[in-house]
PDB file of C-alpha atoms in Angstrom:
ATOM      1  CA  UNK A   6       8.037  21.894  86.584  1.00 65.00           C
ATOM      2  CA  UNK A   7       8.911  18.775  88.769  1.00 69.00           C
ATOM      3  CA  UNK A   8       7.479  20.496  91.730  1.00 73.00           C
ATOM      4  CA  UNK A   9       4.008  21.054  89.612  1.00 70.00           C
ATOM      5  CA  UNK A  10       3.940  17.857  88.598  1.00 66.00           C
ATOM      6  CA  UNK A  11       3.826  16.470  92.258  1.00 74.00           C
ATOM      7  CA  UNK A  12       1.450  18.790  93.243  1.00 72.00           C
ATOM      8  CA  UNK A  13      -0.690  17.641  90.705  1.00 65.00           C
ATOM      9  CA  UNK A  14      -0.059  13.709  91.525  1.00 70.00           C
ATOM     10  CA  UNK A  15      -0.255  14.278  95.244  1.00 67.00           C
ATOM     11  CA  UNK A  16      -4.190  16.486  93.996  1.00 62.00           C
ATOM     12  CA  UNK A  17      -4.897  13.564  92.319  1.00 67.00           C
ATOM     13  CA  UNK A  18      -4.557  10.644  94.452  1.00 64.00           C
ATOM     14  CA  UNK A  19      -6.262  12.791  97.201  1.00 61.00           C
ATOM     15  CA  UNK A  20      -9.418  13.239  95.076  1.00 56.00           C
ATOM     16  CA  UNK A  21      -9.333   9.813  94.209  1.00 62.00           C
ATOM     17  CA  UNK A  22      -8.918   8.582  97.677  1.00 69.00           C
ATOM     18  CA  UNK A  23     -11.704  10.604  98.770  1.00 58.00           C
ATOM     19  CA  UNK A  24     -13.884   9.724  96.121  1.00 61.00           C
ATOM     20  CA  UNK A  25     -13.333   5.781  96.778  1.00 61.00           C
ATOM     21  CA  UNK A  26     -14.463   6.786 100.376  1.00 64.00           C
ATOM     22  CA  UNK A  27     -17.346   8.721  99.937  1.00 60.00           C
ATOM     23  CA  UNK A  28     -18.414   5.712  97.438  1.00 60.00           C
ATOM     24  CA  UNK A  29     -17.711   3.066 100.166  1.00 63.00           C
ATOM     25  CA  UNK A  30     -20.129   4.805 102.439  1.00 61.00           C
ATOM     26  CA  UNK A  31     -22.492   5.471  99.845  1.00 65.00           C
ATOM     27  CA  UNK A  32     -22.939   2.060  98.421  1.00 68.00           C
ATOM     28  CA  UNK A  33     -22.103  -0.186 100.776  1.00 74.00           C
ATOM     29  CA  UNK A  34     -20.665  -3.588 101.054  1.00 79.00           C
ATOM     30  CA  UNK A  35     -23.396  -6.183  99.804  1.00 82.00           C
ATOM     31  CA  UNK A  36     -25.140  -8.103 102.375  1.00 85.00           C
ATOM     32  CA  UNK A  37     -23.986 -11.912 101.864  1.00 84.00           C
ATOM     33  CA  UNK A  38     -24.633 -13.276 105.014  1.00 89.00           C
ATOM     34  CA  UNK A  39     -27.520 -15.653 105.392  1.00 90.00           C
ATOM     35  CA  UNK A  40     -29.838 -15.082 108.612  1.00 90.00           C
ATOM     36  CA  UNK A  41     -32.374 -17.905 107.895  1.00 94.00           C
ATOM     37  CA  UNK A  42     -32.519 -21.221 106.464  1.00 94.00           C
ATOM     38  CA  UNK A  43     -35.395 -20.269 103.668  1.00 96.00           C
ATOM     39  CA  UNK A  44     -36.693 -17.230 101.763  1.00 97.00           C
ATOM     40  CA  UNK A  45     -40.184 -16.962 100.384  1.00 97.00           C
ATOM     41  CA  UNK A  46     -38.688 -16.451  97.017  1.00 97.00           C
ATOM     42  CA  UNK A  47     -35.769 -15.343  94.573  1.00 98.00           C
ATOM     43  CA  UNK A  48     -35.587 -12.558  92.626  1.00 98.00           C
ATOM     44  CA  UNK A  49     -33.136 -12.813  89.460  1.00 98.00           C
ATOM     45  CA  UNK A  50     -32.220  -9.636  87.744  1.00 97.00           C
ATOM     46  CA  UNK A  51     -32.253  -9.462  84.047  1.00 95.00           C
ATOM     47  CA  UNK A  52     -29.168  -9.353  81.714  1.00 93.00           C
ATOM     48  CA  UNK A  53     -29.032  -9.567  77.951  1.00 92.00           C
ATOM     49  CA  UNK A  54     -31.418 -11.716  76.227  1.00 94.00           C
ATOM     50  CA  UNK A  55     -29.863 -13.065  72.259  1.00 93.00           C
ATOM     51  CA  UNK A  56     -31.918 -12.085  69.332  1.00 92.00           C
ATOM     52  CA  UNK A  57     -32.962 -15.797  68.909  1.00 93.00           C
ATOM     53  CA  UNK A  58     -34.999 -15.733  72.436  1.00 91.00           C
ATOM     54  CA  UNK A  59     -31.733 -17.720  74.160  1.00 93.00           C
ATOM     55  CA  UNK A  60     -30.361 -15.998  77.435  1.00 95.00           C
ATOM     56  CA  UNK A  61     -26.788 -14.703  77.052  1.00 95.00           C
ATOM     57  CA  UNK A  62     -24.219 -17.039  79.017  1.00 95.00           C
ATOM     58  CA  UNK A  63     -24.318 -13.939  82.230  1.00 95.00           C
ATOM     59  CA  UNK A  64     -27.696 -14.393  82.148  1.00 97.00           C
ATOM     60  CA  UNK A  65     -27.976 -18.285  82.178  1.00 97.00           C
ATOM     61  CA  UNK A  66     -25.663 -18.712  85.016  1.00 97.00           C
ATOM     62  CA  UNK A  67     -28.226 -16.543  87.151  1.00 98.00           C
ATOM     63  CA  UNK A  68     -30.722 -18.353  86.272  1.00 98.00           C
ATOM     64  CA  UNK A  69     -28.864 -21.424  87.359  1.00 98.00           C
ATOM     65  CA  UNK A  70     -28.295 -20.081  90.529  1.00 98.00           C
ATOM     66  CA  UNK A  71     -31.541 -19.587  91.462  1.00 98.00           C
ATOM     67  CA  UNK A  72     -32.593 -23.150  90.398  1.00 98.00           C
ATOM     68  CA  UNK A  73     -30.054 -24.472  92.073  1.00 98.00           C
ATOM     69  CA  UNK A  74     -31.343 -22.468  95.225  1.00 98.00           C
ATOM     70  CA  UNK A  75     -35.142 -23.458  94.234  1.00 98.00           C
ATOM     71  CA  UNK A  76     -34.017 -27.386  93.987  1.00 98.00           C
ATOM     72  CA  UNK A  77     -32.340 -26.726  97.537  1.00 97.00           C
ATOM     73  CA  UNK A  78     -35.451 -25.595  99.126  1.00 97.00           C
ATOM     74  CA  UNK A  79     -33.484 -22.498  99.884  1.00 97.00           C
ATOM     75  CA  UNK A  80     -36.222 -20.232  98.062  1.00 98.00           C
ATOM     76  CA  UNK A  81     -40.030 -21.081  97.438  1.00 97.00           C
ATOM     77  CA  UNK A  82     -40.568 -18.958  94.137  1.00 98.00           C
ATOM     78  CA  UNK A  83     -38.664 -17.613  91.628  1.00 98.00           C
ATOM     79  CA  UNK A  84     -39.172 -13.691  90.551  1.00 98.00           C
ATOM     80  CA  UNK A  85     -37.615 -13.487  86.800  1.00 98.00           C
ATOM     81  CA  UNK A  86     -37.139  -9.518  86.275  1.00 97.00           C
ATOM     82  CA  UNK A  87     -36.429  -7.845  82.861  1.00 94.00           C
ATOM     83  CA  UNK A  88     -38.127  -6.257  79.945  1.00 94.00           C
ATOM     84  CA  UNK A  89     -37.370  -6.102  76.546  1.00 91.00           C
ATOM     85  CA  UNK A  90     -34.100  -4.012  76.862  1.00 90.00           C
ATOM     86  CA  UNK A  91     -31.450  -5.182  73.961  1.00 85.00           C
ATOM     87  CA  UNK A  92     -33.968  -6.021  71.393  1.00 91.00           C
ATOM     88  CA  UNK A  93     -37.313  -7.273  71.212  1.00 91.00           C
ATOM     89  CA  UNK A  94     -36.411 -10.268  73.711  1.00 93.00           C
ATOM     90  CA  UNK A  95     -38.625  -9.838  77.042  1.00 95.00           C
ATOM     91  CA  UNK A  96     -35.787 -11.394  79.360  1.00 96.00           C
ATOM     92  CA  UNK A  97     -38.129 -12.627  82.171  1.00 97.00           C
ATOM     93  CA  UNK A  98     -40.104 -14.363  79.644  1.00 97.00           C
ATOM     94  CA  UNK A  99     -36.593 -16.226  78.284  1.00 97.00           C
ATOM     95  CA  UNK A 100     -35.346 -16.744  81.919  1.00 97.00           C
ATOM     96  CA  UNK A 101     -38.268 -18.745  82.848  1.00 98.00           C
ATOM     97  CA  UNK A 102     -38.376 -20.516  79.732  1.00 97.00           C
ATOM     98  CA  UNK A 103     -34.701 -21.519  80.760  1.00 98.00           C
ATOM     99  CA  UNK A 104     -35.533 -21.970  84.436  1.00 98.00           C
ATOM    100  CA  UNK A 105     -38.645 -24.803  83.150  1.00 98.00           C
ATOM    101  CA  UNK A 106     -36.073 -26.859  80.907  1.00 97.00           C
ATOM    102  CA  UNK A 107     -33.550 -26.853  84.123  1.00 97.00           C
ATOM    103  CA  UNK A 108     -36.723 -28.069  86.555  1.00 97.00           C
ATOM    104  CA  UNK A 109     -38.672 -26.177  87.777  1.00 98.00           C
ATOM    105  CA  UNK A 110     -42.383 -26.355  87.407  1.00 98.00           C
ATOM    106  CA  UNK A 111     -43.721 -23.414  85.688  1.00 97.00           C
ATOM    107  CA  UNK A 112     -46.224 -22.503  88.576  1.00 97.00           C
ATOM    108  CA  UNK A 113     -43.394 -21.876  90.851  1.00 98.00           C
ATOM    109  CA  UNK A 114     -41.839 -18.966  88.351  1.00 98.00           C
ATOM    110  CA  UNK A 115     -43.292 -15.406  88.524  1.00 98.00           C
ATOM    111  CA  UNK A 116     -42.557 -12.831  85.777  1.00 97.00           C
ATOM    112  CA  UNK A 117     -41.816  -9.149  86.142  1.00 97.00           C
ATOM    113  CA  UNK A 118     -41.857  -7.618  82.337  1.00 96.00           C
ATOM    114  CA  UNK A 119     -41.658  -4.022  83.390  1.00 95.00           C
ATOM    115  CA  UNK A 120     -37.732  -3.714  84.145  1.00 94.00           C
ATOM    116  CA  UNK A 121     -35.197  -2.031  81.991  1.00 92.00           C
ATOM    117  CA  UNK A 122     -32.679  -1.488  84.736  1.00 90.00           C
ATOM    118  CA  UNK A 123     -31.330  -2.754  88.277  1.00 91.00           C
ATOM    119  CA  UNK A 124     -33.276  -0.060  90.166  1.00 90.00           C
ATOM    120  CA  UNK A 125     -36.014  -1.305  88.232  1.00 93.00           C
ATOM    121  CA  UNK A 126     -35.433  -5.355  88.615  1.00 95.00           C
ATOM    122  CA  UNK A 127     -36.086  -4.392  92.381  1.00 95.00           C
ATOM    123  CA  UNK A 128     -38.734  -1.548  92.339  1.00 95.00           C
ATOM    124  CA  UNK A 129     -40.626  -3.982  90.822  1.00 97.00           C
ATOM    125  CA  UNK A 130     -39.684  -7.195  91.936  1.00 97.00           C
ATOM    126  CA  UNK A 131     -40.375  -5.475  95.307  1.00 96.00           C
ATOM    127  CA  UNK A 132     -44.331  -4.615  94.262  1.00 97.00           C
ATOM    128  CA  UNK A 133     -44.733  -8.166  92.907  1.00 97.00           C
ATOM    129  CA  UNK A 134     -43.562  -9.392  96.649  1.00 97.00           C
ATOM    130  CA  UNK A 135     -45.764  -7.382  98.329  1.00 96.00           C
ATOM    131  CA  UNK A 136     -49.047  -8.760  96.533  1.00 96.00           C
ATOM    132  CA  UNK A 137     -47.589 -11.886  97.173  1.00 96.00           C
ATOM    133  CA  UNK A 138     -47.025 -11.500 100.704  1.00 96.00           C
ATOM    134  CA  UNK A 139     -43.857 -12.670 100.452  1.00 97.00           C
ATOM    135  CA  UNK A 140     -42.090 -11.363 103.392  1.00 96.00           C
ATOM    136  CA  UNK A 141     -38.124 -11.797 102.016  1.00 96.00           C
ATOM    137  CA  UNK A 142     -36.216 -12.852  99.293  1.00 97.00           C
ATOM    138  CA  UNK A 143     -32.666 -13.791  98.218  1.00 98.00           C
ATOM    139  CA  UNK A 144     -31.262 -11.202  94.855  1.00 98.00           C
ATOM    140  CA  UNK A 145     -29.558 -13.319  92.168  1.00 98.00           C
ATOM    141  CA  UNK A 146     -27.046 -11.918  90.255  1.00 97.00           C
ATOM    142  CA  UNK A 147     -23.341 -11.686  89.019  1.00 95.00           C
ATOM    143  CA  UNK A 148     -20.705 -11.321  91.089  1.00 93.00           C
ATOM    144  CA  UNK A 149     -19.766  -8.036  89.469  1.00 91.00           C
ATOM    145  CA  UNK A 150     -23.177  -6.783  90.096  1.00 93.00           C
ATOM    146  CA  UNK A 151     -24.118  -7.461  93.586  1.00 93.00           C
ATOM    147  CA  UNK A 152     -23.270  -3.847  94.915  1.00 90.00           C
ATOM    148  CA  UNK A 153     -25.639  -2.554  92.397  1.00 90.00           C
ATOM    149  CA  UNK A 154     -28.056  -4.462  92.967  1.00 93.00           C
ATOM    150  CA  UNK A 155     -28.037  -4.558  96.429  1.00 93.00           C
ATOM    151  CA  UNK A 156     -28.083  -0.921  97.273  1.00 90.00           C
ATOM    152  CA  UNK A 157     -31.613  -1.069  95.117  1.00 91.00           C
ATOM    153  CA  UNK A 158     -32.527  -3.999  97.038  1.00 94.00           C
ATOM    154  CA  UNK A 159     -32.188  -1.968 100.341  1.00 91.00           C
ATOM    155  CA  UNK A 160     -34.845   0.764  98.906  1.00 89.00           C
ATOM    156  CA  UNK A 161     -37.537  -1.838  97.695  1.00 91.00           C
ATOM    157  CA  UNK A 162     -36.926  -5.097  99.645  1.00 92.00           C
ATOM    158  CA  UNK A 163     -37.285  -5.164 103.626  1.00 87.00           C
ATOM    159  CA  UNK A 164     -35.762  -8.422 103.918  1.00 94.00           C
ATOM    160  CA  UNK A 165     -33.037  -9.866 101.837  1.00 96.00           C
ATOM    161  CA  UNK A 166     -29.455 -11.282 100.981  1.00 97.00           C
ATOM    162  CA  UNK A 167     -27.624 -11.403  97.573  1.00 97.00           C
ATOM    163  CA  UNK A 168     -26.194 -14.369  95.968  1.00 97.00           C
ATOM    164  CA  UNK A 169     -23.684 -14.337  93.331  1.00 95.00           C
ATOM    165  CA  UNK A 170     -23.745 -16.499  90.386  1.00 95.00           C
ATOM    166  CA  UNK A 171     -20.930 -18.090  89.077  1.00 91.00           C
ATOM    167  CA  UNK A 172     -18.764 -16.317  86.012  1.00 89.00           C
ATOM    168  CA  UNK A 173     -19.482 -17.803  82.335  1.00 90.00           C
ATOM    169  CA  UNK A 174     -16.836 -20.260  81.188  1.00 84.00           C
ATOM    170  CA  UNK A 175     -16.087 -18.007  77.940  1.00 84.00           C
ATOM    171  CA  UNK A 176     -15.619 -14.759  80.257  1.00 80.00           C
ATOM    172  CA  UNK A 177     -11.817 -13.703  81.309  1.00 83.00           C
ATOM    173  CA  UNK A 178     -10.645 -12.831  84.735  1.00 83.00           C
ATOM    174  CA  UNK A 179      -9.918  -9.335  83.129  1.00 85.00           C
ATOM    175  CA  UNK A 180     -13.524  -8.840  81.594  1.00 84.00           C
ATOM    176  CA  UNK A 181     -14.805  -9.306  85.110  1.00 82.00           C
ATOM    177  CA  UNK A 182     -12.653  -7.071  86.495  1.00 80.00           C
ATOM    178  CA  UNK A 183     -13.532  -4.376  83.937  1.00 84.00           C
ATOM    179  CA  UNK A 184     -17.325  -5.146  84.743  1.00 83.00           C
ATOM    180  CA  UNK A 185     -16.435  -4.439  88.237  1.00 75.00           C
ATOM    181  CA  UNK A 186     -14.903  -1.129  87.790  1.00 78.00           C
ATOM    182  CA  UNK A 187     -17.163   0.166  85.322  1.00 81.00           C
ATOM    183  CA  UNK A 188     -20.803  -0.898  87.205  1.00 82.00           C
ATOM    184  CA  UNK A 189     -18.958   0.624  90.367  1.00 77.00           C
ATOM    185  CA  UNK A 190     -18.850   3.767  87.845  1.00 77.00           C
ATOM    186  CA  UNK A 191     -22.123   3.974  86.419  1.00 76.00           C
ATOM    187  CA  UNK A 192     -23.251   3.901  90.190  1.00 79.00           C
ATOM    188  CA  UNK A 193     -21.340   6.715  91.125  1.00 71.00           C
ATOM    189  CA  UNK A 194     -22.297   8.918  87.727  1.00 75.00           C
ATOM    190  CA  UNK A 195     -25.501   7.749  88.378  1.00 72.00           C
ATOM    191  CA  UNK A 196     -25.441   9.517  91.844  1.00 70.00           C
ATOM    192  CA  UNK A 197     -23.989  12.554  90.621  1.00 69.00           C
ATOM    193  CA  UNK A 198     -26.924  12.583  88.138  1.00 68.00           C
ATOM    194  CA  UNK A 199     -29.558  12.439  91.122  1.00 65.00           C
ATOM    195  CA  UNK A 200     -30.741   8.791  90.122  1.00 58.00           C
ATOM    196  CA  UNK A 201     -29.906   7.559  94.072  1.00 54.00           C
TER     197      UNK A 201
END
């Protein structure tokens, strides 16, 4: 019995091993670092919009990182991408109305309504750049997210880095953690599904 039962542990952490390596080469590691001093624009991926039109605390600290990266002349234009997806709230359509009462002049705000998930944010966030000959852009969103996001990025985006926004006030190291682990998930069932 004790010999089966170390078989099975020693099975175990092997597949497990192996499956966090095949992931890391899969999905790589986000691509943080800067290589110029401006991007033609910002593209902000959608999160949970409340059923009174207000964007959930995830949402609003993206949307604070982009203006914050607008009012530093880092980025020209902001992208806001995200449908209706929790309820009848279109999130681009509350992100910009959050991005114009932080500062920034509605003209400089595009909206991509179409989105209902990351692959999506980028797909077509990436169509909207190309009519806009914008040539790169910087993706906003949460920490947790970034390897998501970014491996979309790489299909639909020729030119890009990824910026994290900061973590809600209200949200726990542990719930961020968790976030982590299960968006690293979804990506990997998501694979396994064929949706690469």
């Amino acid at each position: 019995m004790k010999r089966s039962v170390e078989r099975l542990s020693f099975l175990t952490a092997g597949f497990l091993t192996a499956n966090i390596l095949f992931f890391s080469v899969m999905f790589r590691r986000p691509k943080v670092r800067w290589e110029q001093d401006q991007y033609d624009c910002a593209i902000v991926c959608g999160c949970r919009v409340l059923e009174d039109g207000t964007p959930s605390d995830t949402l609003k600290k993206r949307v604070e990182k982009a203006v914050e990266l607008w009012k530093d002349r880092k980025v020209q234009y902001l992208i806001m991408s995200g449908a209706a997806v929790c309820n009848d709230q279109v999130e681009a359509e509350a992100m910009k109305r959050y991005a114009v009462k932080l500062g920034v002049p509605a003209e400089y705000i595009l909206k991509e309504k179409r989105a209902v998930s990351t692959y999506h944010n980028l797909k077509y966030s990436g169509e909207i750049m190309k009519n806009c000959n914008f040539r790169d852009c910087v993706v906003v969103t949460s920490g947790w997210h970034l390897r998501k996001a970014d491996h979309y990025a790489r299909q639909n985006v020729e030119h890009y880095v990824m910026a994290a926004s900061g973590r809600p006030d209200k949200e726990k190291v542990r719930k961020s953690i968790w976030l982590h682990v299960r968006t690293n998930l979804h990506m990997y069932l998501n694979m396994w599904r064929g949706y690469y």
